PDB file of C-alpha atoms and ligand atoms in Angstrom:
ATOM      1  CA  MET A   1    -106.135  -1.435  77.207  1.00 56.00           C
ATOM      2  CA  SER A   2    -105.651   2.296  77.702  1.00 55.00           C
ATOM      3  CA  GLY A   3    -107.664   5.058  76.031  1.00 51.00           C
ATOM      4  CA  THR A   4    -105.072   5.737  73.309  1.00 69.00           C
ATOM      5  CA  GLY A   5    -105.158   2.222  71.859  1.00 90.00           C
ATOM      6  CA  THR A   6    -102.055   1.083  73.694  1.00 94.00           C
ATOM      7  CA  HIS A   7    -101.981  -1.748  76.208  1.00 95.00           C
ATOM      8  CA  GLN A   8    -100.598  -1.440  79.709  1.00 97.00           C
ATOM      9  CA  LEU A   9     -98.613  -4.385  80.942  1.00 97.00           C
ATOM     10  CA  SER A  10     -96.165  -5.416  83.606  1.00 98.00           C
ATOM     11  CA  ILE A  11     -93.182  -7.684  82.908  1.00 98.00           C
ATOM     12  CA  SER A  12     -90.344  -8.871  85.087  1.00 96.00           C
ATOM     13  CA  ILE A  13     -87.219  -8.024  83.115  1.00 96.00           C
ATOM     14  CA  ASN A  14     -83.832  -9.118  84.413  1.00 95.00           C
ATOM     15  CA  GLY A  15     -85.267  -9.582  87.892  1.00 92.00           C
ATOM     16  CA  ARG A  16     -87.163  -6.285  88.170  1.00 91.00           C
ATOM     17  CA  HIS A  17     -90.845  -5.608  87.553  1.00 93.00           C
ATOM     18  CA  GLU A  18     -91.478  -2.881  84.998  1.00 96.00           C
ATOM     19  CA  ASN A  19     -94.629  -1.344  83.504  1.00 98.00           C
ATOM     20  CA  PHE A  20     -95.075  -0.459  79.849  1.00 98.00           C
ATOM     21  CA  ASP A  21     -97.613   1.078  77.478  1.00 97.00           C
ATOM     22  CA  VAL A  22     -97.336  -0.842  74.215  1.00 97.00           C
ATOM     23  CA  GLU A  23     -98.881  -0.651  70.771  1.00 97.00           C
ATOM     24  CA  PRO A  24    -100.857  -3.800  69.895  1.00 96.00           C
ATOM     25  CA  ARG A  25     -98.510  -4.571  66.977  1.00 96.00           C
ATOM     26  CA  SER A  26     -95.212  -4.037  68.842  1.00 98.00           C
ATOM     27  CA  THR A  27     -93.031  -7.114  69.140  1.00 98.00           C
ATOM     28  CA  LEU A  28     -91.328  -8.127  72.349  1.00 98.00           C
ATOM     29  CA  ALA A  29     -87.969  -7.449  70.681  1.00 98.00           C
ATOM     30  CA  GLU A  30     -89.063  -3.873  69.961  1.00 98.00           C
ATOM     31  CA  LEU A  31     -90.277  -3.366  73.531  1.00 98.00           C
ATOM     32  CA  LEU A  32     -86.971  -4.610  74.942  1.00 98.00           C
ATOM     33  CA  ARG A  33     -84.842  -2.464  72.664  1.00 98.00           C
ATOM     34  CA  GLU A  34     -86.900   0.697  72.300  1.00 98.00           C
ATOM     35  CA  GLN A  35     -88.822   0.978  75.572  1.00 98.00           C
ATOM     36  CA  ALA A  36     -86.620  -0.910  78.037  1.00 98.00           C
ATOM     37  CA  GLY A  37     -83.376   0.282  76.390  1.00 98.00           C
ATOM     38  CA  LEU A  38     -81.941  -3.249  76.317  1.00 98.00           C
ATOM     39  CA  THR A  39     -80.218  -3.193  72.953  1.00 98.00           C
ATOM     40  CA  GLY A  40     -78.228  -6.373  73.582  1.00 98.00           C
ATOM     41  CA  THR A  41     -81.217  -8.173  72.081  1.00 98.00           C
ATOM     42  CA  LYS A  42     -80.598  -7.798  68.343  1.00 98.00           C
ATOM     43  CA  ILE A  43     -83.100  -7.702  65.511  1.00 98.00           C
ATOM     44  CA  GLY A  44     -81.881  -9.406  62.351  1.00 98.00           C
ATOM     45  CA  CYS A  45     -84.318 -11.306  60.150  1.00 98.00           C
ATOM     46  CA  GLU A  46     -87.525 -10.501  62.053  1.00 97.00           C
ATOM     47  CA  GLN A  47     -88.940 -13.857  60.959  1.00 97.00           C
ATOM     48  CA  GLY A  48     -87.557 -16.356  63.416  1.00 98.00           C
ATOM     49  CA  SER A  49     -84.651 -17.606  61.304  1.00 98.00           C
ATOM     50  CA  CYS A  50     -81.449 -16.059  62.679  1.00 98.00           C
ATOM     51  CA  GLY A  51     -81.643 -16.284  66.487  1.00 98.00           C
ATOM     52  CA  ALA A  52     -80.201 -12.795  67.064  1.00 98.00           C
ATOM     53  CA  CYS A  53     -83.251 -11.814  69.150  1.00 98.00           C
ATOM     54  CA  THR A  54     -83.065 -14.850  71.474  1.00 98.00           C
ATOM     55  CA  ILE A  55     -84.066 -14.216  75.088  1.00 98.00           C
ATOM     56  CA  LEU A  56     -85.084 -16.342  78.059  1.00 98.00           C
ATOM     57  CA  PHE A  57     -88.865 -16.206  78.506  1.00 98.00           C
ATOM     58  CA  ASP A  58     -90.343 -17.975  81.542  1.00 97.00           C
ATOM     59  CA  GLY A  59     -87.286 -20.227  81.496  1.00 96.00           C
ATOM     60  CA  GLU A  60     -87.501 -21.111  77.801  1.00 96.00           C
ATOM     61  CA  GLN A  61     -85.460 -19.915  74.850  1.00 96.00           C
ATOM     62  CA  VAL A  62     -87.662 -17.664  72.730  1.00 98.00           C
ATOM     63  CA  ARG A  63     -87.251 -15.541  69.581  1.00 98.00           C
ATOM     64  CA  SER A  64     -88.498 -12.199  70.719  1.00 98.00           C
ATOM     65  CA  CYS A  65     -89.140 -10.988  67.148  1.00 98.00           C
ATOM     66  CA  LEU A  66     -91.904 -13.576  66.844  1.00 98.00           C
ATOM     67  CA  MET A  67     -93.837 -12.535  69.951  1.00 98.00           C
ATOM     68  CA  PHE A  68     -96.103  -9.573  70.396  1.00 98.00           C
ATOM     69  CA  ALA A  69     -95.146  -7.503  73.415  1.00 98.00           C
ATOM     70  CA  VAL A  70     -98.638  -7.925  74.867  1.00 98.00           C
ATOM     71  CA  GLN A  71     -98.060 -11.689  75.049  1.00 98.00           C
ATOM     72  CA  ALA A  72     -95.331 -11.035  77.609  1.00 98.00           C
ATOM     73  CA  ALA A  73     -97.711  -9.553  80.201  1.00 98.00           C
ATOM     74  CA  ASP A  74     -96.912 -10.902  83.697  1.00 98.00           C
ATOM     75  CA  SER A  75     -94.064 -13.068  82.409  1.00 98.00           C
ATOM     76  CA  GLU A  76     -90.410 -13.312  83.410  1.00 97.00           C
ATOM     77  CA  VAL A  77     -87.903 -12.210  80.793  1.00 98.00           C
ATOM     78  CA  TRP A  78     -84.123 -12.311  80.935  1.00 98.00           C
ATOM     79  CA  THR A  79     -81.953 -10.616  78.314  1.00 98.00           C
ATOM     80  CA  ILE A  80     -78.219 -10.758  77.804  1.00 98.00           C
ATOM     81  CA  GLU A  81     -77.759  -7.637  79.967  1.00 97.00           C
ATOM     82  CA  GLY A  82     -79.173  -9.362  83.041  1.00 96.00           C
ATOM     83  CA  LEU A  83     -77.703 -12.772  82.322  1.00 97.00           C
ATOM     84  CA  ALA A  84     -74.149 -11.583  81.758  1.00 96.00           C
ATOM     85  CA  SER A  85     -73.846  -8.983  84.550  1.00 91.00           C
ATOM     86  CA  PRO A  86     -73.552  -9.289  88.323  1.00 85.00           C
ATOM     87  CA  PRO A  87     -77.045  -8.857  89.863  1.00 84.00           C
ATOM     88  CA  PRO A  88     -77.951  -5.373  91.171  1.00 79.00           C
ATOM     89  CA  GLU A  89     -78.839  -5.086  94.871  1.00 80.00           C
ATOM     90  CA  ASN A  90     -82.572  -4.625  94.227  1.00 76.00           C
ATOM     91  CA  GLN A  91     -82.899  -7.743  92.030  1.00 77.00           C
ATOM     92  CA  THR A  92     -85.785  -9.832  93.333  1.00 74.00           C
ATOM     93  CA  SER A  93     -85.046 -13.245  91.778  1.00 77.00           C
ATOM     94  CA  PRO A  94     -81.831 -15.215  91.221  1.00 88.00           C
ATOM     95  CA  THR A  95     -80.151 -14.918  87.825  1.00 94.00           C
ATOM     96  CA  PRO A  96     -80.681 -18.055  85.690  1.00 97.00           C
ATOM     97  CA  LEU A  97     -78.121 -19.595  83.302  1.00 97.00           C
ATOM     98  CA  ALA A  98     -75.278 -19.380  85.805  1.00 94.00           C
ATOM     99  CA  GLY A  99     -72.750 -20.665  83.263  1.00 95.00           C
ATOM    100  CA  LEU A 100     -73.303 -17.818  80.796  1.00 97.00           C
ATOM    101  CA  PRO A 101     -70.652 -15.368  82.077  1.00 97.00           C
ATOM    102  CA  GLU A 102     -68.066 -18.146  81.906  1.00 97.00           C
ATOM    103  CA  LEU A 103     -69.122 -18.943  78.343  1.00 97.00           C
ATOM    104  CA  ALA A 104     -68.713 -15.264  77.438  1.00 98.00           C
ATOM    105  CA  GLU A 105     -65.118 -15.423  78.706  1.00 97.00           C
ATOM    106  CA  ALA A 106     -64.513 -18.550  76.600  1.00 98.00           C
ATOM    107  CA  PHE A 107     -65.880 -16.732  73.519  1.00 98.00           C
ATOM    108  CA  LYS A 108     -63.205 -14.055  74.024  1.00 97.00           C
ATOM    109  CA  ARG A 109     -60.460 -16.647  74.499  1.00 97.00           C
ATOM    110  CA  ASN A 110     -61.465 -18.684  71.461  1.00 98.00           C
ATOM    111  CA  HIS A 111     -62.184 -15.784  69.067  1.00 97.00           C
ATOM    112  CA  ALA A 112     -65.833 -16.799  68.914  1.00 98.00           C
ATOM    113  CA  LEU A 113     -67.073 -13.326  68.050  1.00 97.00           C
ATOM    114  CA  GLN A 114     -66.258 -10.659  65.503  1.00 97.00           C
ATOM    115  CA  CYS A 115     -69.041  -8.140  64.879  1.00 98.00           C
ATOM    116  CA  GLY A 116     -70.898  -9.492  67.936  1.00 98.00           C
ATOM    117  CA  PHE A 117     -74.369  -9.268  66.377  1.00 98.00           C
ATOM    118  CA  CYS A 118     -75.127 -12.956  66.923  1.00 98.00           C
ATOM    119  CA  THR A 119     -73.306 -13.178  70.257  1.00 98.00           C
ATOM    120  CA  PRO A 120     -76.132 -12.517  72.771  1.00 98.00           C
ATOM    121  CA  GLY A 121     -78.305 -15.162  71.121  1.00 98.00           C
ATOM    122  CA  MET A 122     -75.382 -17.588  70.826  1.00 98.00           C
ATOM    123  CA  LEU A 123     -74.518 -17.189  74.505  1.00 98.00           C
ATOM    124  CA  ILE A 124     -78.088 -17.832  75.638  1.00 98.00           C
ATOM    125  CA  ALA A 125     -78.624 -20.771  73.273  1.00 98.00           C
ATOM    126  CA  GLY A 126     -75.137 -22.142  74.000  1.00 98.00           C
ATOM    127  CA  THR A 127     -75.620 -22.045  77.764  1.00 98.00           C
ATOM    128  CA  LEU A 128     -78.997 -23.776  77.504  1.00 97.00           C
ATOM    129  CA  ILE A 129     -77.479 -26.518  75.341  1.00 97.00           C
ATOM    130  CA  GLY A 130     -74.497 -26.894  77.636  1.00 97.00           C
ATOM    131  CA  GLU A 131     -76.716 -27.218  80.700  1.00 96.00           C
ATOM    132  CA  ALA A 132     -79.068 -29.646  78.935  1.00 96.00           C
ATOM    133  CA  CYS A 133     -76.268 -31.907  77.658  1.00 94.00           C
ATOM    134  CA  GLY A 134     -74.583 -32.381  81.028  1.00 86.00           C
ATOM    135  CA  GLY A 135     -71.884 -35.056  80.783  1.00 86.00           C
ATOM    136  CA  ALA A 136     -72.957 -36.028  77.258  1.00 94.00           C
ATOM    137  CA  ILE A 137     -71.778 -32.807  75.632  1.00 96.00           C
ATOM    138  CA  ASN A 138     -69.880 -33.060  72.353  1.00 96.00           C
ATOM    139  CA  GLU A 139     -69.417 -31.004  69.193  1.00 97.00           C
ATOM    140  CA  GLU A 140     -72.224 -32.683  67.293  1.00 97.00           C
ATOM    141  CA  ARG A 141     -74.793 -31.976  69.989  1.00 97.00           C
ATOM    142  CA  VAL A 142     -73.679 -28.375  70.279  1.00 98.00           C
ATOM    143  CA  LYS A 143     -73.795 -27.857  66.505  1.00 98.00           C
ATOM    144  CA  GLU A 144     -77.284 -29.326  66.390  1.00 97.00           C
ATOM    145  CA  GLY A 145     -78.426 -27.177  69.305  1.00 96.00           C
ATOM    146  CA  LEU A 146     -77.043 -24.000  67.743  1.00 98.00           C
ATOM    147  CA  SER A 147     -78.345 -24.744  64.256  1.00 97.00           C
ATOM    148  CA  GLY A 148     -81.058 -22.086  64.612  1.00 96.00           C
ATOM    149  CA  ASN A 149     -78.539 -19.329  65.381  1.00 98.00           C
ATOM    150  CA  ILE A 150     -76.773 -17.782  62.412  1.00 98.00           C
ATOM    151  CA  CYS A 151     -73.299 -16.206  62.526  1.00 98.00           C
ATOM    152  CA  ARG A 152     -72.047 -14.472  59.395  1.00 97.00           C
ATOM    153  CA  CYS A 153     -68.522 -13.836  60.682  1.00 98.00           C
ATOM    154  CA  THR A 154     -66.797 -16.578  62.632  1.00 97.00           C
ATOM    155  CA  GLY A 155     -67.338 -19.891  60.864  1.00 97.00           C
ATOM    156  CA  TYR A 156     -68.773 -21.276  64.132  1.00 98.00           C
ATOM    157  CA  GLN A 157     -65.696 -23.271  65.212  1.00 98.00           C
ATOM    158  CA  GLY A 158     -64.763 -20.999  68.129  1.00 98.00           C
ATOM    159  CA  ILE A 159     -68.384 -20.844  69.273  1.00 98.00           C
ATOM    160  CA  VAL A 160     -68.833 -24.621  69.317  1.00 98.00           C
ATOM    161  CA  GLN A 161     -65.420 -25.128  70.923  1.00 98.00           C
ATOM    162  CA  SER A 162     -66.285 -22.637  73.691  1.00 98.00           C
ATOM    163  CA  VAL A 163     -69.548 -24.344  74.614  1.00 98.00           C
ATOM    164  CA  VAL A 164     -67.925 -27.795  74.703  1.00 97.00           C
ATOM    165  CA  GLU A 165     -64.934 -26.505  76.666  1.00 97.00           C
ATOM    166  CA  VAL A 166     -66.931 -24.714  79.372  1.00 97.00           C
ATOM    167  CA  PHE A 167     -69.590 -27.345  79.954  1.00 96.00           C
ATOM    168  CA  GLU A 168     -67.214 -30.324  79.708  1.00 93.00           C
ATOM    169  CA  LEU A 169     -65.192 -28.688  82.470  1.00 83.00           C
ATOM    170  CA  LYS A 170     -68.282 -27.940  84.548  1.00 82.00           C
ATOM    171  CA  THR A 171     -69.434 -31.543  84.285  1.00 77.00           C
ATOM    172  CA  SER A 172     -66.056 -33.024  85.193  1.00 79.00           C
ATOM    173  CA  ASN A 173     -65.555 -30.458  87.958  1.00 73.00           C
ATOM    174  CA  PRO A 174     -69.032 -29.372  89.118  1.00 65.00           C
ATOM    175  CA  ALA A 175     -67.745 -27.616  92.229  1.00 61.00           C
ATOM    176  CA  GLY A 176     -65.718 -25.308  89.992  1.00 53.00           C
ATOM    177  CA  GLU A 177     -62.481 -26.073  91.828  1.00 55.00           C
ATOM    178  CA  LYS A 178     -59.375 -24.933  90.059  1.00 47.00           C
ATOM    179  CA  PRO A 179     -57.074 -27.812  88.980  1.00 45.00           C
ATOM    180  CA  GLN A 180     -53.856 -27.983  91.089  1.00 43.00           C
TER     181      GLN A 180
HETATM  182  S1  FES B   1     -84.522 -11.390  64.468  1.00 73.33           S
HETATM  183 FE1  FES B   1     -85.631 -12.871  65.543  1.00 73.33          FE
HETATM  184  S2  FES B   1     -84.943 -14.746  64.720  1.00 73.33           S
HETATM  185 FE2  FES B   1     -83.940 -13.238  63.512  1.00 73.33          FE
HETATM  186  S1  FES B   2     -69.857 -12.449  65.135  1.00 73.33           S
HETATM  187 FE1  FES B   2     -70.761 -11.353  63.494  1.00 73.33          FE
HETATM  188  S2  FES B   2     -72.596 -12.450  63.124  1.00 73.33           S
HETATM  189 FE2  FES B   2     -71.550 -13.672  64.573  1.00 73.33          FE
END
């Protein structure tokens, strides 16, 4: 803890170690948006119900509005900015959720976003579900897996369709070869 009542901590964010001074009551979502400038992580309900603030935290899906920033000391965090972009040259660890950029393309194709507020959380949750389902992916499993992520615009059909489409294809064609 520093002399001003803030805490000093180091976090790996999107493959790079960064240091922060944080207030004891700051949430991880606030740190990401306000101190790290990563506004792709959205804040909606601030009580764990909507999934807009979903990030990858030490490999697990986490609602960053429910965590204090100090709890993230020495952890590895990935946000939509790092997961959806090509890695910068100085990135020290490989980018997880390799299927996410492809899912983002499918969202565009299938009109799975309108205002986009839920989209970062949907992409992270959707990729995790798709990877976990493997060959057993179907609409019901995707709907169940996304039930904690709320979208007020799309009616969900394009979102569910995109996850099934991308991960069905990956399972039937794991090498990613284009059909002749
Ligand atoms: S803002 Fe975190 S779950 Fe809604
Ligand atoms: S696209 Fe607007 S909340 Fe989902």
